[in-house]
XYZ file of C-alpha atoms in Angstrom:
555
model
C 295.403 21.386 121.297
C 297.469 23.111 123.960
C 297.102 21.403 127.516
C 297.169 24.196 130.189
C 296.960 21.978 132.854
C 300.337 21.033 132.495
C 301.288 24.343 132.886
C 303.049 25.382 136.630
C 305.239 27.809 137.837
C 305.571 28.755 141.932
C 307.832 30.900 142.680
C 310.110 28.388 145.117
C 312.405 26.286 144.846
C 313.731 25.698 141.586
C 311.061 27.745 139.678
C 312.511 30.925 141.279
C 315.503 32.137 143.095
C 317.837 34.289 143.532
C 320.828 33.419 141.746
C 323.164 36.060 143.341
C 323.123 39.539 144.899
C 321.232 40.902 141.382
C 319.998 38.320 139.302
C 316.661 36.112 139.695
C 316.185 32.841 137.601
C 312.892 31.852 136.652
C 311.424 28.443 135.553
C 308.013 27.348 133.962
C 307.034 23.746 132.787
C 304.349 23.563 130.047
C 303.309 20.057 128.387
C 306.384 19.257 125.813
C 306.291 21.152 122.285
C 302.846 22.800 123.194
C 304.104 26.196 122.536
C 306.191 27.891 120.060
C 307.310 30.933 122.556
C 307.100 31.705 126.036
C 307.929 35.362 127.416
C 308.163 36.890 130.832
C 306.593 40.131 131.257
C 308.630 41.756 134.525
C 308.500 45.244 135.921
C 308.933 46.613 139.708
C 305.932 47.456 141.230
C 306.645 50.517 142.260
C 307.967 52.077 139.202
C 304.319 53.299 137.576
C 305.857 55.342 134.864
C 307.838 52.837 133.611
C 306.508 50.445 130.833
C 306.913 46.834 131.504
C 310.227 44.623 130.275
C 309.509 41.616 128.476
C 311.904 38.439 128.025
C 311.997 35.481 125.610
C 312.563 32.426 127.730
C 314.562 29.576 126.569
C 313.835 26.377 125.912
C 316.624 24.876 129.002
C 315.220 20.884 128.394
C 312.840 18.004 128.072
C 312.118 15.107 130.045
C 309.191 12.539 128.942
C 306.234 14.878 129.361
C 307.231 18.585 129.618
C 309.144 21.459 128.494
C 311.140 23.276 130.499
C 311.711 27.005 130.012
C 314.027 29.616 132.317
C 315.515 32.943 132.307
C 317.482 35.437 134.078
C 316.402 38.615 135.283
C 318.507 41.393 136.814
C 315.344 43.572 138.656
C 316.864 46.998 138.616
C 315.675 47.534 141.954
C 315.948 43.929 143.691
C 312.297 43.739 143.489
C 310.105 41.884 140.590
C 306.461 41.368 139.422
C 305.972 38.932 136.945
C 303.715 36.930 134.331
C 304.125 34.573 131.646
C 302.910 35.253 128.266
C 302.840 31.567 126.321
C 302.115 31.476 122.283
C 300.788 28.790 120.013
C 299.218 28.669 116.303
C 299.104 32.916 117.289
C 297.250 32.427 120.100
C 298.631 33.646 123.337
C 297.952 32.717 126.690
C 298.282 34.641 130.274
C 299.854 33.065 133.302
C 299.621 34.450 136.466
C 299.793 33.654 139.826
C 296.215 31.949 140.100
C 296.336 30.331 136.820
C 295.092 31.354 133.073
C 293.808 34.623 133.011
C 292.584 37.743 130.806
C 292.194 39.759 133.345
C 294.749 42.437 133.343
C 294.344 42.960 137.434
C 294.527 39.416 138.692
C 297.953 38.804 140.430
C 301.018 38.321 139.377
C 303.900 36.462 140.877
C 306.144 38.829 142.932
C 309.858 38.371 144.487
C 309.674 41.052 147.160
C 313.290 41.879 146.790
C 316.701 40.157 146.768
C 317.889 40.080 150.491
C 321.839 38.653 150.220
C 320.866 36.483 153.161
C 318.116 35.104 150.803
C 320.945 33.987 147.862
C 321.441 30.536 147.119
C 325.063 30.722 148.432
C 327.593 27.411 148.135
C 331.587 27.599 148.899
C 333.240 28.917 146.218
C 335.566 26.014 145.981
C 333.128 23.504 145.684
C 332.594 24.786 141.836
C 335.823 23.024 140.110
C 336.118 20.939 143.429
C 336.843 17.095 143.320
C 336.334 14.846 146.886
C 338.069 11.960 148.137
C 336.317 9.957 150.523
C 338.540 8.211 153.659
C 336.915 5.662 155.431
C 339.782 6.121 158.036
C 339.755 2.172 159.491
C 340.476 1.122 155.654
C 342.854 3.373 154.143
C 346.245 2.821 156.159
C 347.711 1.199 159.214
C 350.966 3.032 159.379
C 352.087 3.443 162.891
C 349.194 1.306 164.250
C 350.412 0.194 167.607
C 346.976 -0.852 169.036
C 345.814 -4.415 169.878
C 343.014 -4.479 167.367
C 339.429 -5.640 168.026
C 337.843 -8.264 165.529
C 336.981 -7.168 162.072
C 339.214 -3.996 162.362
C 341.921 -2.959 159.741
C 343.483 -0.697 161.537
C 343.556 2.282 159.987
C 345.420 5.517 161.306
C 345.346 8.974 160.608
C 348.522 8.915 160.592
C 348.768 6.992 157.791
C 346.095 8.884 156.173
C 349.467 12.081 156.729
C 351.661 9.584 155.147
C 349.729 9.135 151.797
C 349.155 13.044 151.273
C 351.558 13.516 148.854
C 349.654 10.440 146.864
C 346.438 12.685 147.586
C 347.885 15.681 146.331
C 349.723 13.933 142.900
C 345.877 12.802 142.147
C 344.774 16.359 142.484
C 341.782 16.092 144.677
C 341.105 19.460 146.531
C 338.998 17.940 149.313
C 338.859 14.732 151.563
C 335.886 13.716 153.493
C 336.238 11.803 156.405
C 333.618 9.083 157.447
C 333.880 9.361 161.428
C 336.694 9.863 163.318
C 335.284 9.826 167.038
C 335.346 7.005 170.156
C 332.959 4.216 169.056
C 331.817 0.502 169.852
C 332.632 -0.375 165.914
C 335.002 -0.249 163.412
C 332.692 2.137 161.261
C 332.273 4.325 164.253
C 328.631 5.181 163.280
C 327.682 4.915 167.256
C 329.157 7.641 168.635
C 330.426 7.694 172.529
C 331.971 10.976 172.899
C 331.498 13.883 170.112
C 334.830 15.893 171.352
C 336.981 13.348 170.989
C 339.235 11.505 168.546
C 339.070 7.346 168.694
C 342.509 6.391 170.380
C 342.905 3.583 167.858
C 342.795 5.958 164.819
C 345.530 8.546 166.680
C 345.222 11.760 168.537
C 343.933 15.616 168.603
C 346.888 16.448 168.242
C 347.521 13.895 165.126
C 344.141 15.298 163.897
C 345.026 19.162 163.915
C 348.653 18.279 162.182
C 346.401 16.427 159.373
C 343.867 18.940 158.897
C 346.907 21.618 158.787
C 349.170 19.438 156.169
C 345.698 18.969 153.993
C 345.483 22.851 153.788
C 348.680 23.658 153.046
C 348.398 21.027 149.713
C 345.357 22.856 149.039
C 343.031 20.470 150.506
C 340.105 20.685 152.496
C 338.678 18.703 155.327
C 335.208 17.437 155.738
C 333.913 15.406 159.025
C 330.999 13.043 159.598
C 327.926 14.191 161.572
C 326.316 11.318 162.928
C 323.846 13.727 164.544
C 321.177 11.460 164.016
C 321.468 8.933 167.076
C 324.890 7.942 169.474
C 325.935 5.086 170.879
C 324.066 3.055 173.280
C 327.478 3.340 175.109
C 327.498 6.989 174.720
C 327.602 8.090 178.216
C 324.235 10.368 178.238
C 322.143 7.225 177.032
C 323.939 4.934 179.806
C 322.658 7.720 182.164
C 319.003 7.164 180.835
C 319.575 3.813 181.257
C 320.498 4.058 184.834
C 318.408 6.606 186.000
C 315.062 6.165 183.503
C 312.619 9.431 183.481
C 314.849 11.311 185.820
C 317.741 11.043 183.998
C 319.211 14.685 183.314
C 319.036 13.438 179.159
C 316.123 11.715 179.224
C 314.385 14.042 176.589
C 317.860 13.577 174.775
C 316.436 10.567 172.938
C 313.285 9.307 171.546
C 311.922 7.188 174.447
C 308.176 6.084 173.155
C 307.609 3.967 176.598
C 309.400 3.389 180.330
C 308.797 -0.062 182.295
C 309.515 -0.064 186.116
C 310.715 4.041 185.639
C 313.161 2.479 182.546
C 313.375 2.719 178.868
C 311.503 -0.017 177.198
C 310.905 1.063 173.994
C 312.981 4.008 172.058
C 313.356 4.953 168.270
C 316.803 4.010 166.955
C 318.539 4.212 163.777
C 316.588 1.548 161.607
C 315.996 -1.104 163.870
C 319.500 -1.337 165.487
C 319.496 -1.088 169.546
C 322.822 -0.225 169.849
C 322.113 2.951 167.743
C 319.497 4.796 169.338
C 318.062 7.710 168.101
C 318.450 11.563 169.129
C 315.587 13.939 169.954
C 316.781 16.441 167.536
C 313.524 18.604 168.114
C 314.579 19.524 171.477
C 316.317 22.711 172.079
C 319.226 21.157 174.309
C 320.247 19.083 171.919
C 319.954 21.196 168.976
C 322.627 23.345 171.208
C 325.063 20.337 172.022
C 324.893 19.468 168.477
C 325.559 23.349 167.439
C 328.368 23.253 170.060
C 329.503 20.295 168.519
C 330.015 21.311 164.962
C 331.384 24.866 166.191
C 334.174 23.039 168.214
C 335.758 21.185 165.729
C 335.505 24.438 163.238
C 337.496 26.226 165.851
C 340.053 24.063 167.509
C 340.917 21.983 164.231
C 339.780 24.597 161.070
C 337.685 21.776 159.391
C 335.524 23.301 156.090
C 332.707 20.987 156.524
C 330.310 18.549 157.562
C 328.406 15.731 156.145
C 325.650 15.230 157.459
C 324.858 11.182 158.282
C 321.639 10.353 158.199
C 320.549 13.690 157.274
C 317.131 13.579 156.167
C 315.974 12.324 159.316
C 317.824 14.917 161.498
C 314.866 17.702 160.854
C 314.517 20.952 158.971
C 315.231 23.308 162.275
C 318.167 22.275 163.395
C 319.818 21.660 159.707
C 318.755 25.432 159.197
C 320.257 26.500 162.872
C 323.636 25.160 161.938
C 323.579 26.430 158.482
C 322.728 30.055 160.038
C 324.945 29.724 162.648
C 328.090 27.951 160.493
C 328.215 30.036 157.883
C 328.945 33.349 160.030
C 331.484 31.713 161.370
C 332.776 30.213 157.991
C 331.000 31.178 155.129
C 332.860 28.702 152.979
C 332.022 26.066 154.736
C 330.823 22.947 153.143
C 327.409 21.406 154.438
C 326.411 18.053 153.064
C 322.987 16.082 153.551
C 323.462 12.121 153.629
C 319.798 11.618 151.267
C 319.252 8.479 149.595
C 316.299 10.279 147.427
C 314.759 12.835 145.687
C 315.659 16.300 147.798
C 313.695 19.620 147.319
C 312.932 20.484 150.617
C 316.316 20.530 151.782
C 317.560 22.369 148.735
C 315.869 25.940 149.056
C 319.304 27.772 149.990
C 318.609 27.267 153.582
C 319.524 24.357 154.559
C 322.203 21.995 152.960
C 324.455 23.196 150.053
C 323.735 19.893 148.697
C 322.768 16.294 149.287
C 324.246 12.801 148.247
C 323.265 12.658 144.543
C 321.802 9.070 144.697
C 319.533 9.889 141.365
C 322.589 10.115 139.479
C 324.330 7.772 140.453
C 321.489 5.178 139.860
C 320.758 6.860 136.610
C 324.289 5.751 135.470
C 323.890 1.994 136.826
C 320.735 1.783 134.962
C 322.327 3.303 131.690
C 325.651 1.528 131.856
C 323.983 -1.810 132.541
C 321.769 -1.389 130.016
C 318.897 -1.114 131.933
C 317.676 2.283 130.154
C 318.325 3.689 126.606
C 319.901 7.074 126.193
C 316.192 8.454 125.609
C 315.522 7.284 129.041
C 318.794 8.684 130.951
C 318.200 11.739 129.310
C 314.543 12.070 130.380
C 315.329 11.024 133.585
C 317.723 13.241 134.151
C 315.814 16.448 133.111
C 313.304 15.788 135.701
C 315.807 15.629 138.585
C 317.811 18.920 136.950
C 314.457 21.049 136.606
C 313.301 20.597 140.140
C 316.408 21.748 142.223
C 318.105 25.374 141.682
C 320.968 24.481 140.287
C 323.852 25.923 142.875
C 322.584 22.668 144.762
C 323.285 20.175 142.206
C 326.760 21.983 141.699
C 327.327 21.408 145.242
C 325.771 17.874 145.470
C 327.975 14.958 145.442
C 328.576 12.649 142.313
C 329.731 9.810 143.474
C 329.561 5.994 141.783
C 330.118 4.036 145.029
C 330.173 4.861 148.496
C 331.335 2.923 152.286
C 327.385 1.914 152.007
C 327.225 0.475 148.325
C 328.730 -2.201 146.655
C 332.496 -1.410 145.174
C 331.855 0.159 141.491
C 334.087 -1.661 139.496
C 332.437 -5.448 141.040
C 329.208 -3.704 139.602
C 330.932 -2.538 136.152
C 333.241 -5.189 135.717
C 334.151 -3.932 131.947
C 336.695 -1.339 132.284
C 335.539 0.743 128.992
C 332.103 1.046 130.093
C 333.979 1.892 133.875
C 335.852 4.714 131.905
C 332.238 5.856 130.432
C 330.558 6.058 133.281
C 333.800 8.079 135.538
C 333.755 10.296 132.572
C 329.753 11.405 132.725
C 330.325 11.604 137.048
C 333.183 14.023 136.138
C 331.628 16.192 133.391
C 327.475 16.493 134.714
C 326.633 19.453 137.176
C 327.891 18.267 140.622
C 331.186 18.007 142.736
C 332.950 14.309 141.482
C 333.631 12.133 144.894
C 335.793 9.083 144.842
C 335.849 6.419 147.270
C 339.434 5.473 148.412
C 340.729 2.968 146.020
C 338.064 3.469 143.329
C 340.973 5.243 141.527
C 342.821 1.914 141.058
C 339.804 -0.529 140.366
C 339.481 -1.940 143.901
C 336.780 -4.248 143.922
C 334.200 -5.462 146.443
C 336.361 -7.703 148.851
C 334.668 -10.929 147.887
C 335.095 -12.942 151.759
C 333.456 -10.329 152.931
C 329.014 -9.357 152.912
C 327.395 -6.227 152.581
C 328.993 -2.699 153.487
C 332.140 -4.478 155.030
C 333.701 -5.805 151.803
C 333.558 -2.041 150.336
C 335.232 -1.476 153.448
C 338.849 -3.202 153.529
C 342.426 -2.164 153.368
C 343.508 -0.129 150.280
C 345.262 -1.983 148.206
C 348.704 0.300 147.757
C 350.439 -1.832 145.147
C 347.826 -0.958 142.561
C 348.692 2.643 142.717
C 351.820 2.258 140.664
C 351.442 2.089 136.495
C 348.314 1.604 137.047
C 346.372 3.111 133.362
C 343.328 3.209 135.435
C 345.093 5.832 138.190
C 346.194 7.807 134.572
C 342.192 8.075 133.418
C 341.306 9.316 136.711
C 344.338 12.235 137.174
C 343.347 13.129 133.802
C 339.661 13.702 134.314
C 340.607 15.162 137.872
C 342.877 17.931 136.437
C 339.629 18.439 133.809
C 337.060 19.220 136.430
C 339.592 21.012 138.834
C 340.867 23.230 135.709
C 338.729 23.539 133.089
C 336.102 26.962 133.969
C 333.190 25.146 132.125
C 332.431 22.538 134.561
C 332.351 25.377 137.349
C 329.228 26.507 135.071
C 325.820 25.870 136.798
C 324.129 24.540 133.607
C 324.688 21.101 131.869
C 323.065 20.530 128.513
C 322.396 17.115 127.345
C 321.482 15.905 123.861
C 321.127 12.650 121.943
C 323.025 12.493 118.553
C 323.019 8.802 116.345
C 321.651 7.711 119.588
C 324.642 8.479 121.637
C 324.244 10.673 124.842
C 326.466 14.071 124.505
C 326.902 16.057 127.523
C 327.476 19.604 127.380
C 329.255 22.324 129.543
C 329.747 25.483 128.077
C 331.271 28.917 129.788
C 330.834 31.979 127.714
C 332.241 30.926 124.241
C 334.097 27.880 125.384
C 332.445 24.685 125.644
C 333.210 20.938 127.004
C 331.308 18.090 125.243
C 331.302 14.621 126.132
C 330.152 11.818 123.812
C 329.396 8.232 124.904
C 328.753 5.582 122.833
C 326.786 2.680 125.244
C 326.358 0.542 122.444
C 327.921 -2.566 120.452
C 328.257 -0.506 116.881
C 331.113 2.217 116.158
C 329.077 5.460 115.515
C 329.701 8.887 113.864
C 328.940 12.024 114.827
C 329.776 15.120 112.962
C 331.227 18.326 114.874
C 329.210 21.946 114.418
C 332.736 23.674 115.224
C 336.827 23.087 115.995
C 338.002 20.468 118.983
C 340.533 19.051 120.652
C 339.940 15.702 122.198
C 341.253 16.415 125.595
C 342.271 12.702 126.476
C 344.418 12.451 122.933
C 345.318 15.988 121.808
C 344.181 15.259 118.637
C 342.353 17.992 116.751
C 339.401 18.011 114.811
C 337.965 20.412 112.130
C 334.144 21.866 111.837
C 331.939 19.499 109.661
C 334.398 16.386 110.018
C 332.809 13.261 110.955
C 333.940 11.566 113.793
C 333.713 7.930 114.810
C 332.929 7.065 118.278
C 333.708 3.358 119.373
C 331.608 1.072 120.871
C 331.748 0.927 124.348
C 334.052 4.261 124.181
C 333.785 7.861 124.564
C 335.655 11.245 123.258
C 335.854 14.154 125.891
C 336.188 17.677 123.283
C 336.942 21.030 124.604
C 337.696 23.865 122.483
């Protein structure tokens, strides 16, 4: 017996949007295997004479409990009514807008019509893009001439112009920068001054020739927002300090209670005093913060922000500087810092995408054995079907960050390492690496918590290093190869080994892992080349997988 409870379709989000300029994509969930065929009935409703179009849907995926069916629609006049027509054991089944119905006049759903400013738009680069993350204090000290404060490395951006050609030889198109502006600390995450460049990482002027080398190697820039809170240094909150409720920024910041006409208790970044928090609702600093992200756009060409902190930053002004960023650059990158599940930032109005933090804790939980294949793959699903999918192309995959610990001191087995880099690189999303993840820099072992992910780079391991080879290889996949620009991933379970698919019109990637102790086998349905050996393979030969290994085939 069917359950049509489990039934649901809205049209947000990821159960409909538009895709581009001319094409919707629809989604419904029903209870998994309950029917044998589910079609969309479309037509415009305007367009009387003309008899209604009709659409298998495909089956896209399953997760634990459901089935999840989409198609593509071009309306023929940007405008589309729509039902759902769902068959088992020849009985058929009417969804509509208020549920099961056989009542030809109840509603259907309708997309009024396909405004461009209404597309789910991401940069255009982003789709075979791969990041490098900078956490400028740890990557180099060239030309540091500074006396340098306690538990600072030292880093320069300078040196960061010095290592571009090792940058560019990886074949990353994009760096992101953790922040860059006058602070207390060495991670800078307590901003004093917003228009300004911390004298012990260089100058404007060091900052505009980076930015400008970076492009001309085909590499963009991305800055850290720390829009969140400032310093409690930061000039404006030494002003509320000073001069309590009359303070000219006193509705800068969240200030809950004043004692003797001064701030006694305020809302900071977790519980840390020396961070406290910004009153993004209000309109004055919604415009510093706009004026902000416009100046750096201008003076120094950056493509992009990421946003620190940025689920706690509020809808508003994430959608203000998306509407007012993108007419200034539409290819500009905008990144939400969100350590979980994402939807409401995701509807093509806000961020292009977020941190993808259900990935990569999928892949620790797989690769350590935690979960079996059957439970990755379920797992995944879920997160796929419930954000359009231009936002998980332009969400970040990343394996470690400047706030987790080091990926290879979690992995410490370099074959499951080169599993788990390989499903980052070929699942829906833009690949990030942290500086030095590319050589197997651990977590610096004198050091606790976020500062040991945070040290020097260790430049002697960049040379014949095999590790440095896996990564350039997989780089030059994702940067080259037109099926992992593809906004659909596919993934399947075969002699209980997870395969990942990317296909792009009749060409197709596939990427076998075997996270298990046994060799396996696996027999291919057409012709391959293994893309990390050259070797070729013939449709209908049997394969064998190693344990602990993996084969990447394109054809």
């Amino acid at each position: 017996m069917v359950c049509l409870e489990a039934v649901y379709h809205r049209t947000f989000g990821s159960m409909a949007y538009y895709k581009n300029n001319s094409t919707v994509k629809l989604l419904i969930r029903t209870r998994k295997n309950d029917f044998s065929l589910v079609e969309c009935e479309y037509y415009d409703k305007y367009d009387y004479k003309v008899p209604h179009s009709k659409i298998t849907m495909t089956l896209s995926g399953q997760d634990k409990f459901f089935s999840y069916y989409t198609a593509e629609i071009v309306p023929p006049y940007k405008r589309l009514c729509y039902f759902f027509r769902l068959h088992c054991n020849k009985k058929e089944y009417v969804y509509k807008q208020f549920g099961f119905t056989n009542n030809i006049h109840d509603g259907d759903f309708q997309l009024p019509y396909i405004n461009p400013c209404d597309v789910y738009n991401i940069p255009d680069w982003l789709k075979n893009g791969v990041f490098y993350q900078i956490f400028p204090d740890g990557f180099s000290n060239f030309g540091q001439k500074n006396v340098l404060p306690e538990s600072y490395e030292g880093g320069t951006l300078k040196g960061i112009i010095k290592h571009l050609d090792y940058l560019k030889n990886l074949g990353i198109t994009a760096i992101y920068l953790n922040p860059i502006f006058p602070s207390t600390t060495y991670h800078r995450y307590d901003v004093i001054d917003y228009f300004n460049i911390d004298p012990l990482l260089g100058t404007k002027q060091d900052f505009k020739q980076l930015v400008s080398s970076c492009h001309k190697a085909g590499i963009k820039v991305v800055l850290d927002a720390v829009f969140n809170h400032t310093s409690s240094n930061n000039p404006m909150f030494l002003d509320v300090l000073k001069n309590g409720e009359k303070s000219q920024f006193a509705n800068f910041y969240v200030i809950n209670s004043y004692k003797n006409g001064k701030p006694y208790n305020y809302d900071r970044f977790a519980f840390e005093n020396y961070m406290p928090k910004l009153n993004t609702s209000n309109v004055e600093v919604q415009k510093f913060l706009i004026d902000v992200v416009f100046y750096w756009i201008k003076e120094f060409d950056i493509d992009g922000w990421r946003f620190d902190v940025g689920n706690e930053i509020g809808h508003n002004l994430i959608n203000q500087i998306r509407n007012e960023v993108k007419k200034v650059k539409q290819q500009a990158y905008l990144l939400g810092e969100v350590w979980h599940d994402a939807p409401t930032f995701l509807l093509g109005n806000e961020y292009d995408g977020v941190t993808n933090f259900t990935l990569k804790d999928l892949l620790f939980k797989f690769f350590k054995n935690e979960i079996d294949v059957k439970q990755f793959v379920d797992d995944y699903y879920t997160y796929y079907f419930g954000i359009p999918n231009p936002a998980i192309m332009a969400s970040s995959n990343f394996l470690c960050n400047h706030d987790t610990a080091r990926a290879a001191s979690e992995i410490t087995d370099e074959n499951v390492l080169k599993q788990m880099i390989a499903v980052q690189f070929v699942m829906l999303g833009t690949p990030l690496i942290f500086y030095g993840e590319e050589i197997g820099m651990k977590h610096c072992p004198t050091q606790k918590g976020d500062k040991g992910a945070r040290k020097l780079m260790e430049w002697d391991k960049t040379k014949n290093n095999p590790l440095l080879d896996y990564y350039k290889k997989l780089i030059k996949l994702k940067t080259t190869n037109k099926c992992l620009s593809n906004e659909n991933v596919k993934l399947e379970i075969e002699n209980n080994m997870l395969v990942v698919i990317r296909e792009n019109k009749n060409h197709q990637v596939k990427l076998i892992v075997n996270n298990s102790n046994k060799n396996k086998t696996i027999k291919l349905n057409k012709n391959y080349k293994n893309y990390l050996t050259n070797q070729t393979y013939l449709e209908n030969q049997k394969i064998v997988v190693n344990s602990h290994d993996l084969i990447i085939l394109a054809d």
